[in-house]
Coordinates of C-alpha atoms (C1' of nucleotides) in Angstrom, one line a residue:
Chain A
X989 CA 1.3 -27.7 1.0
X990 CA 4.2 -25.3 1.2
X991 CA 6.5 -28.1 2.1
X992 CA 9.9 -27.0 0.8
X993 CA 10.7 -23.9 2.8
X994 CA 14.4 -24.3 2.1
X995 CA 14.7 -25.8 -1.3
X996 CA 14.9 -23.4 -4.2
X997 CA 11.9 -24.4 -6.2
X998 CA 12.1 -22.8 -9.6
X999 CA 8.4 -23.1 -10.2
X1000 CA 7.6 -21.3 -7.0
X1001 CA 9.9 -18.4 -8.1
X1002 CA 8.4 -18.4 -11.6
X1003 CA 4.9 -18.0 -10.1
X1004 CA 6.0 -15.1 -7.9
X1005 CA 7.8 -13.4 -10.8
X1006 CA 4.9 -13.8 -13.1
X1007 CA 2.5 -12.5 -10.5
X1008 CA 4.7 -9.4 -10.0
X1009 CA 4.9 -8.7 -13.7
X1010 CA 1.2 -9.2 -14.4
X1011 CA 0.1 -7.2 -11.4
X1012 CA 2.2 -4.3 -12.5
X1013 CA 0.5 -4.5 -15.9
X1014 CA -3.1 -5.3 -15.1
X1015 CA -3.5 -4.8 -11.4
X1016 CA -4.7 -7.2 -8.6
X1017 CA -8.1 -7.9 -10.0
X1018 CA -7.0 -7.8 -13.6
X1019 CA -4.8 -10.8 -13.3
X1020 CA -6.6 -14.1 -12.9
X1021 CA -4.8 -17.2 -11.5
X1022 CA -5.2 -18.8 -14.9
X1023 CA -3.2 -16.0 -16.5
X1024 CA -0.5 -16.3 -13.9
X1025 CA -0.3 -20.0 -14.5
X1026 CA 0.0 -19.5 -18.2
X1027 CA 2.7 -16.8 -17.9
X1028 CA 4.7 -18.9 -15.4
X1029 CA 4.2 -22.0 -17.6
X1030 CA 2.7 -24.2 -14.9
X1031 CA -0.8 -25.7 -14.5
X1032 CA -3.4 -23.8 -12.6
X1033 CA -3.4 -26.4 -9.9
X1034 CA 0.4 -26.1 -9.3
X1035 CA 0.0 -22.6 -7.9
X1036 CA -2.1 -24.2 -5.1
X1037 CA 0.7 -26.6 -4.3
X1038 CA 2.8 -23.6 -3.3
X1039 CA 0.3 -21.1 -2.1
X1040 CA -3.0 -21.6 -0.2
X1041 CA -4.9 -18.9 -2.1
X1042 CA -4.5 -15.9 -4.3
X1043 CA -4.5 -13.7 -1.3
X1044 CA -1.6 -15.5 0.4
X1045 CA 0.2 -15.6 -2.9
X1046 CA 0.0 -11.8 -3.1
X1047 CA 1.0 -11.4 0.6
X1048 CA 4.0 -13.7 0.1
X1049 CA 4.9 -11.8 -3.0
X1050 CA 4.7 -8.6 -0.9
X1051 CA 7.0 -10.1 1.8
X1052 CA 9.6 -11.2 -0.8
X1053 CA 9.5 -7.8 -2.6
X1054 CA 9.8 -5.9 0.7
X1055 CA 12.7 -8.0 1.7
X1056 CA 14.4 -7.4 -1.6
X1057 CA 14.0 -3.7 -1.1
X1058 CA 15.4 -4.0 2.4
X1059 CA 18.4 -5.9 1.2
X1060 CA 19.0 -3.4 -1.6
X1061 CA 18.8 -0.6 1.0
X1062 CA 21.6 -2.1 3.0
X1063 CA 24.0 -2.6 0.2
X1064 CA 27.4 -1.1 1.0
X1065 CA 26.1 0.4 4.2
X1066 CA 28.9 1.0 6.6
X1067 CA 28.0 1.5 10.3
X1068 CA 31.3 3.2 10.8
X1069 CA 30.7 5.9 8.1
X1070 CA 29.7 9.5 9.1
X1071 CA 26.0 9.9 9.6
X1072 CA 25.4 12.0 6.6
X1073 CA 27.2 9.6 4.3
X1074 CA 25.1 6.7 5.6
X1075 CA 21.9 8.7 5.1
X1076 CA 22.8 9.5 1.5
X1077 CA 23.8 5.9 0.9
X1078 CA 20.4 4.8 2.1
X1079 CA 18.5 7.2 -0.1
X1080 CA 20.7 6.4 -3.2
X1081 CA 20.0 2.7 -2.7
X1082 CA 16.3 3.2 -2.3
X1083 CA 16.0 5.4 -5.4
X1084 CA 18.2 3.0 -7.4
X1085 CA 16.1 0.1 -6.4
X1086 CA 12.9 1.8 -7.6
X1087 CA 14.5 2.8 -10.9
X1088 CA 15.9 -0.7 -11.5
X1089 CA 12.8 -2.6 -10.4
X1090 CA 9.8 -0.8 -11.7
X1091 CA 7.5 -3.8 -11.4
X1092 CA 8.5 -4.1 -7.7
X1093 CA 8.0 -0.4 -7.1
X1094 CA 4.6 -0.4 -8.8
X1095 CA 3.5 -3.5 -6.9
X1096 CA 4.6 -2.1 -3.5
X1097 CA 2.7 1.1 -4.2
X1098 CA -0.4 -0.8 -5.2
X1099 CA -0.1 -3.0 -2.2
X1100 CA 0.3 -0.3 0.5
X1101 CA -2.8 1.5 -0.9
X1102 CA -4.9 -1.7 -1.0
X1103 CA -7.0 -3.5 1.6
X1104 CA -4.4 -6.3 1.8
X1105 CA -2.1 -4.0 3.8
X1106 CA -4.8 -3.2 6.4
X1107 CA -5.8 -6.9 6.9
X1108 CA -2.3 -8.1 7.2
X1109 CA -0.5 -6.8 10.3
X1110 CA 3.1 -6.6 9.3
X1111 CA 4.5 -8.6 12.2
X1112 CA 8.3 -8.9 11.9
X1113 CA 8.7 -5.7 9.8
X1114 CA 7.8 -3.7 12.8
X1115 CA 11.3 -4.4 14.1
X1116 CA 12.7 -3.0 10.9
X1117 CA 10.6 0.0 11.1
X1118 CA 11.8 0.7 14.6
X1119 CA 15.3 0.5 13.3
X1120 CA 14.6 3.1 10.7
X1121 CA 12.9 5.3 13.2
X1122 CA 15.8 5.1 15.7
X1123 CA 18.1 5.9 12.8
X1124 CA 16.1 9.1 12.1
X1125 CA 16.1 9.9 15.8
X1126 CA 19.8 9.9 16.0
X1127 CA 19.8 12.2 13.0
X1128 CA 17.6 14.6 14.9
X1129 CA 19.7 14.3 18.0
X1130 CA 22.8 14.7 16.0
X1131 CA 21.5 18.0 14.8
X1132 CA 21.3 17.0 11.1
X1133 CA 17.5 17.0 10.8
X1134 CA 14.7 19.4 11.8
X1135 CA 12.9 18.4 14.9
X1136 CA 10.2 16.4 13.1
X1137 CA 8.3 13.4 14.3
X1138 CA 10.7 10.6 13.2
X1139 CA 7.8 8.4 12.2
X1140 CA 6.9 11.0 9.6
X1141 CA 10.2 10.9 7.9
X1142 CA 10.1 7.4 6.4
X1143 CA 6.8 7.8 4.5
X1144 CA 7.7 11.4 3.4
X1145 CA 11.1 10.3 2.0
X1146 CA 9.5 7.3 0.3
X1147 CA 6.8 9.6 -1.2
X1148 CA 9.4 11.8 -2.7
X1149 CA 11.6 9.0 -4.1
X1150 CA 8.7 7.1 -5.5
X1151 CA 7.2 10.1 -7.2
X1152 CA 10.6 11.0 -8.7
X1153 CA 11.3 7.5 -9.8
X1154 CA 7.8 7.2 -11.3
X1155 CA 8.4 10.4 -13.2
X1156 CA 11.7 9.3 -14.5
X1157 CA 10.4 6.0 -15.7
X1158 CA 7.2 7.4 -17.3
X1159 CA 9.2 9.9 -19.2
X1160 CA 11.6 7.1 -20.2
X1161 CA 14.5 9.4 -19.3
X1162 CA 18.0 8.1 -19.2
X1163 CA 18.9 8.7 -15.6
X1164 CA 22.4 9.6 -14.6
X1165 CA 24.2 10.0 -11.3
X1166 CA 23.4 13.7 -11.5
X1167 CA 19.7 12.9 -11.7
X1168 CA 19.9 10.8 -8.6
X1169 CA 21.9 13.3 -6.7
X1170 CA 19.3 16.0 -7.6
X1171 CA 16.4 14.0 -6.2
X1172 CA 18.3 13.0 -3.1
X1173 CA 19.3 16.6 -2.6
X1174 CA 15.6 17.6 -2.6
X1175 CA 14.9 15.1 0.2
X1176 CA 18.0 16.1 2.2
X1177 CA 17.3 19.9 1.9
X1178 CA 13.7 19.3 2.9
X1179 CA 14.4 17.7 6.2
X1180 CA 17.9 19.0 7.2
X1181 CA 18.2 21.5 9.9
X1182 CA 18.5 24.9 8.1
Chain B
X961 CA -28.1 6.1 -21.0
X962 CA -26.2 9.0 -19.3
X963 CA -28.9 11.4 -20.4
X964 CA -28.8 14.1 -17.9
X965 CA -25.5 15.7 -18.1
X966 CA -26.8 19.0 -16.5
X967 CA -29.5 17.9 -14.1
X968 CA -28.4 17.3 -10.6
X969 CA -29.5 13.8 -10.0
X970 CA -29.3 12.8 -6.4
X971 CA -29.1 9.1 -7.2
X972 CA -26.2 9.6 -9.5
X973 CA -24.4 11.5 -6.8
X974 CA -25.3 8.8 -4.2
X975 CA -23.8 6.2 -6.5
X976 CA -20.6 8.1 -6.9
X977 CA -20.3 8.8 -3.2
X978 CA -20.9 5.2 -2.3
X979 CA -18.4 4.0 -4.8
X980 CA -15.8 6.4 -3.3
X981 CA -16.4 5.2 0.2
X982 CA -16.5 1.5 -0.6
X983 CA -13.4 1.6 -2.8
X984 CA -11.5 3.3 0.0
X985 CA -12.6 0.4 2.3
X986 CA -12.4 -2.6 0.1
X987 CA -10.5 -1.6 -3.1
X988 CA -11.6 -1.7 -6.7
X989 CA -12.1 -5.5 -6.9
X990 CA -13.4 -5.8 -3.4
X991 CA -16.5 -3.7 -4.2
X992 CA -19.1 -5.4 -6.4
X993 CA -21.7 -3.4 -8.2
X994 CA -24.4 -5.0 -6.0
X995 CA -22.7 -3.6 -2.9
X996 CA -22.5 -0.2 -4.4
X997 CA -26.2 -0.4 -5.2
X998 CA -27.1 -1.5 -1.7
X999 CA -25.0 1.3 -0.1
X1000 CA -26.4 3.9 -2.4
X1001 CA -29.9 2.6 -1.8
X1002 CA -30.7 2.0 -5.5
X1003 CA -31.3 -1.0 -7.5
X1004 CA -28.4 -2.7 -9.3
X1005 CA -29.9 -1.8 -12.7
X1006 CA -30.1 1.9 -11.8
X1007 CA -26.4 2.2 -11.8
X1008 CA -26.5 1.3 -15.5
X1009 CA -28.9 4.0 -16.1
X1010 CA -26.2 6.6 -15.2
X1011 CA -23.0 4.7 -16.1
X1012 CA -22.2 2.5 -19.1
X1013 CA -20.1 0.1 -17.0
X1014 CA -18.2 -0.3 -13.8
X1015 CA -15.1 1.0 -15.6
X1016 CA -16.7 4.2 -16.7
X1017 CA -18.2 4.6 -13.3
X1018 CA -14.8 4.5 -11.8
X1019 CA -13.3 6.8 -14.5
X1020 CA -16.1 9.3 -13.9
X1021 CA -15.6 9.1 -10.2
X1022 CA -11.9 9.9 -10.8
X1023 CA -12.8 12.9 -12.9
X1024 CA -15.2 14.2 -10.3
X1025 CA -12.7 13.7 -7.5
X1026 CA -9.8 15.2 -9.5
X1027 CA -12.0 18.3 -10.2
X1028 CA -12.9 18.6 -6.5
X1029 CA -9.2 18.6 -5.7
X1030 CA -8.5 21.2 -8.4
X1031 CA -11.2 23.4 -7.0
X1032 CA -10.0 23.1 -3.5
X1033 CA -6.5 23.9 -4.6
X1034 CA -7.6 27.2 -6.1
X1035 CA -9.6 28.3 -3.0
X1036 CA -8.5 31.8 -2.0
X1037 CA -5.8 31.9 -4.6
X1038 CA -4.9 35.5 -5.5
X1039 CA -3.1 36.0 -8.8
X1040 CA -1.9 39.4 -7.4
X1041 CA -0.2 37.9 -4.3
X1042 CA 3.6 37.5 -4.1
X1043 CA 4.8 34.3 -5.7
X1044 CA 5.9 32.6 -2.5
X1045 CA 2.5 33.3 -0.8
X1046 CA 0.7 31.8 -3.8
X1047 CA 2.9 28.7 -3.6
X1048 CA 2.3 28.3 0.1
X1049 CA -1.4 28.7 -0.4
X1050 CA -1.5 26.0 -3.0
X1051 CA 0.4 23.6 -0.8
X1052 CA -1.8 24.4 2.2
X1053 CA -4.9 23.8 0.2
X1054 CA -3.7 20.5 -1.2
X1055 CA -2.6 19.2 2.2
X1056 CA -5.9 20.3 3.8
X1057 CA -7.9 18.6 1.0
X1058 CA -6.2 15.3 1.7
X1059 CA -6.6 15.6 5.4
X1060 CA -10.3 16.5 5.1
X1061 CA -11.1 14.0 2.3
X1062 CA -9.4 10.8 3.2
X1063 CA -11.6 8.7 1.0
X1064 CA -10.8 11.0 -1.9
X1065 CA -7.1 10.8 -1.3
X1066 CA -7.0 7.1 -0.9
X1067 CA -9.1 6.7 -4.1
X1068 CA -6.8 9.0 -6.1
X1069 CA -3.7 7.2 -4.9
X1070 CA -5.3 3.8 -5.8
X1071 CA -6.3 5.1 -9.2
X1072 CA -3.1 6.6 -10.3
X1073 CA -1.3 3.3 -9.4
X1074 CA -3.9 1.2 -11.3
X1075 CA -4.3 0.2 -14.9
X1076 CA -7.2 2.6 -15.3
X1077 CA -4.8 5.5 -15.4
X1078 CA -2.8 4.0 -18.2
X1079 CA -5.7 3.2 -20.4
X1080 CA -7.5 6.5 -19.9
X1081 CA -5.5 9.4 -21.4
X1082 CA -6.4 12.3 -19.3
X1083 CA -7.4 14.6 -22.2
X1084 CA -8.5 17.9 -20.7
X1085 CA -6.4 17.7 -17.6
X1086 CA -3.3 18.1 -19.7
X1087 CA -4.2 21.8 -19.9
X1088 CA -4.3 21.9 -16.1
X1089 CA -1.0 20.2 -15.9
X1090 CA 0.6 22.6 -18.2
X1091 CA -0.7 25.5 -16.1
X1092 CA 1.0 23.9 -13.0
X1093 CA 4.2 23.4 -14.9
X1094 CA 4.3 26.9 -16.1
X1095 CA 3.6 28.0 -12.5
X1096 CA 6.7 26.1 -11.5
X1097 CA 8.7 27.5 -14.4
X1098 CA 8.1 31.0 -13.3
X1099 CA 9.2 29.9 -9.8
X1100 CA 12.4 28.7 -11.2
X1101 CA 12.8 31.8 -13.4
X1102 CA 12.0 34.0 -10.4
X1103 CA 14.9 32.4 -8.5
X1104 CA 12.8 30.8 -5.8
X1105 CA 13.4 27.2 -6.8
X1106 CA 16.3 25.1 -7.7
X1107 CA 16.8 24.6 -11.4
X1108 CA 14.9 21.3 -11.5
X1109 CA 12.9 19.9 -14.4
X1110 CA 9.5 21.5 -13.6
X1111 CA 7.6 18.4 -14.6
X1112 CA 9.3 16.6 -11.7
X1113 CA 8.0 19.1 -9.1
X1114 CA 4.3 18.3 -9.2
X1115 CA 4.7 14.5 -8.5
X1116 CA 7.4 15.1 -5.9
X1117 CA 5.3 17.6 -3.9
X1118 CA 2.2 15.4 -4.2
X1119 CA 4.3 12.5 -2.9
X1120 CA 5.4 14.3 0.2
X1121 CA 2.0 15.7 1.0
X1122 CA 0.2 12.4 0.5
X1123 CA 2.7 10.6 2.6
X1124 CA 2.4 13.1 5.4
X1125 CA -1.4 13.2 5.2
X1126 CA -1.5 9.4 5.2
X1127 CA 0.7 9.3 8.3
X1128 CA -1.3 11.9 10.1
X1129 CA -4.6 10.1 9.4
X1130 CA -3.3 6.6 10.2
X1131 CA -1.9 7.8 13.6
X1132 CA -5.3 9.6 14.1
X1133 CA -3.4 12.7 15.2
X1134 CA -5.2 15.9 15.8
X1135 CA -3.6 18.1 13.3
X1136 CA -3.0 21.8 13.8
X1137 CA -1.9 24.7 11.8
X1138 CA 1.6 24.0 13.1
X1139 CA 1.4 20.5 11.7
X1140 CA 0.6 21.7 8.3
X1141 CA 3.2 24.4 8.3
X1142 CA 5.8 21.8 9.3
X1143 CA 5.0 19.6 6.3
X1144 CA 4.7 22.4 3.9
X1145 CA 8.1 23.7 5.1
X1146 CA 9.7 20.4 4.3
X1147 CA 8.4 20.7 0.7
X1148 CA 9.5 24.3 0.4
X1149 CA 13.0 23.8 1.9
X1150 CA 13.5 20.8 -0.4
X1151 CA 13.0 22.6 -3.6
X1152 CA 13.8 26.2 -2.9
X1153 CA 17.1 27.7 -4.1
X1154 CA 19.5 27.4 -1.2
Chain C
dT615 C1' -49.1 7.9 -25.5
dG616 C1' -44.5 8.1 -25.0
dC617 C1' -40.6 8.9 -22.4
dT618 C1' -37.5 8.9 -18.3
dA619 C1' -36.3 6.9 -14.0
dC620 C1' -36.1 3.0 -11.6
dC621 C1' -36.5 -1.8 -10.1
dG622 C1' -34.6 -6.6 -9.2
dA623 C1' -34.7 -11.2 -10.8
dA624 C1' -32.4 -13.6 -14.4
dT625 C1' -28.3 -14.6 -17.3
dG626 C1' -24.0 -16.1 -18.6
dA627 C1' -19.3 -15.4 -18.4
dA628 C1' -15.2 -15.4 -15.6
dC629 C1' -12.9 -16.7 -11.8
dG630 C1' -10.7 -19.0 -7.7
dT631 C1' -10.3 -23.4 -6.1
dT632 C1' -10.6 -28.5 -6.0
dC633 C1' -9.5 -33.1 -7.1
dA634 C1' -8.8 -37.5 -9.4
dA635 C1' -5.2 -39.0 -12.1
dT636 C1' -0.2 -39.1 -13.8
dT637 C1' 4.6 -38.7 -13.4
dG638 C1' 9.2 -39.2 -11.7
dG639 C1' 12.5 -39.9 -8.7
dA640 C1' 14.3 -41.4 -4.3
dA641 C1' 14.4 -44.6 -0.7
dA642 C1' 13.5 -49.6 0.9
dC643 C1' 13.6 -54.1 0.0
dT644 C1' 14.9 -58.6 -2.4
Chain D
dA406 C1' 20.9 -54.5 -9.8
dG407 C1' 16.4 -54.9 -10.2
dT408 C1' 11.9 -54.4 -8.2
dT409 C1' 8.6 -52.3 -5.4
dT410 C1' 6.8 -48.7 -2.7
dC411 C1' 5.9 -44.2 -1.7
dC412 C1' 5.1 -39.6 -1.9
dA413 C1' 6.0 -34.9 -3.5
dA414 C1' 5.2 -32.5 -7.8
dT415 C1' 2.3 -31.6 -11.4
dT416 C1' -1.6 -31.6 -14.5
dG417 C1' -6.0 -29.6 -16.4
dA418 C1' -10.7 -30.6 -16.5
dA419 C1' -14.6 -29.8 -13.6
dC420 C1' -17.1 -27.3 -9.9
dG421 C1' -19.5 -23.9 -7.6
dT422 C1' -19.7 -19.2 -6.8
dT423 C1' -19.5 -14.5 -7.6
dC424 C1' -20.1 -10.8 -10.4
dA425 C1' -21.1 -7.4 -14.0
dT426 C1' -24.5 -6.7 -17.0
dT427 C1' -29.2 -7.3 -19.2
dC428 C1' -34.0 -7.0 -19.7
dG429 C1' -38.8 -7.1 -19.1
dG430 C1' -41.7 -4.6 -16.4
dT431 C1' -43.8 -0.7 -13.3
dA432 C1' -44.6 4.0 -12.0
dG433 C1' -45.0 8.7 -12.8
dC434 C1' -44.9 12.6 -15.5
dA435 C1' -45.5 15.5 -19.8

DNA sequence: TGCTACCGAATGAACGTTCAATTGGAAACT
DNA sequence: AGTTTCCAATTGAACGTTCATTCGGTAGCA
């Protein structure tokens, strides 16, 4: 089980993709393995060739989705750029990812508010979180942000961006660069040193 | 079934309370009716005396919880107060409600990100939403807020407050009035006309 | 006597998971 | 080159369990 860690197995990907789509539509409990199998066009047993159980399937889907978000966040990020530019870049990237990957956003939101998140200590992502936190710390030290607990900033920003993205998507609005800037500006004005 | 709409049935309340607590702990799918019955100290069949199905139980729990939030929001609200005071009052109340009712907050967040929310058109609460929106509109007209789509303001504010409350609760911090003011200030600075 | 509240064992469907059987392709061997 | 061996990949029917829901019955009250 779970033999080919390196090989790009199309079925494995198909299973993960179907799970993401179906969970967005019907929720965790609303999507039986049989339905995932049908949607991914594999036999029910095949899923168990790649994943030990439904739970690990969902956890691995979470890891993959989270890593995709991380990668999207970092796109075009230049360590040498001014701090404020880097911050705006990160927020733009995050907001764009949500808008362009609604199933991923919905799934991530469901996941973090579910018992899975509690029972699965995030291990490696702690390193990433510490990176984010130290990024915020330097923003505070640099005089850009209010003197807020830096651990509070990540969730707060995510909350705003997710809420805004959800709204845009539910209203089926055509979003423009101006839209994005408006939302990012709300975040920035909220936390910047006045 | 569902006969006593007016009477205050303690069993009915016990069932709703147990459902709220268990869903916070184990999620929608993780809480069988049998467990709800055991926790509420009633027989499994009794639940079906008060609710048609698990789905309607959850929907009715949502309605009750949402109404509790609405009531908490309005506590001490004075129509005659200055606009900015009223706005701060609303945000304080909302944040306090989340902090003091963690199960309610977790449940509401799970619910809005679940398929229930899609399949159950909120009917009456639309009126409430329109009240909120017109409240924001007068904030924009009065020159307090940026010129943002007022429908965007509600979700965005909720996103920030929920994220902050979640963080406070997960870190098991003792929260003070200063804490609250800090979070509310983030929201205010984000959307106020600069 | 009739009605409401309540009980909890029984029911049957749905679900996650298993497994014996089949395929296919890549080595190993002749 | 042809044959055999081997094992990962895949299938889907079958299994056992869990769960939401039902239902026949009891108790108490009007």
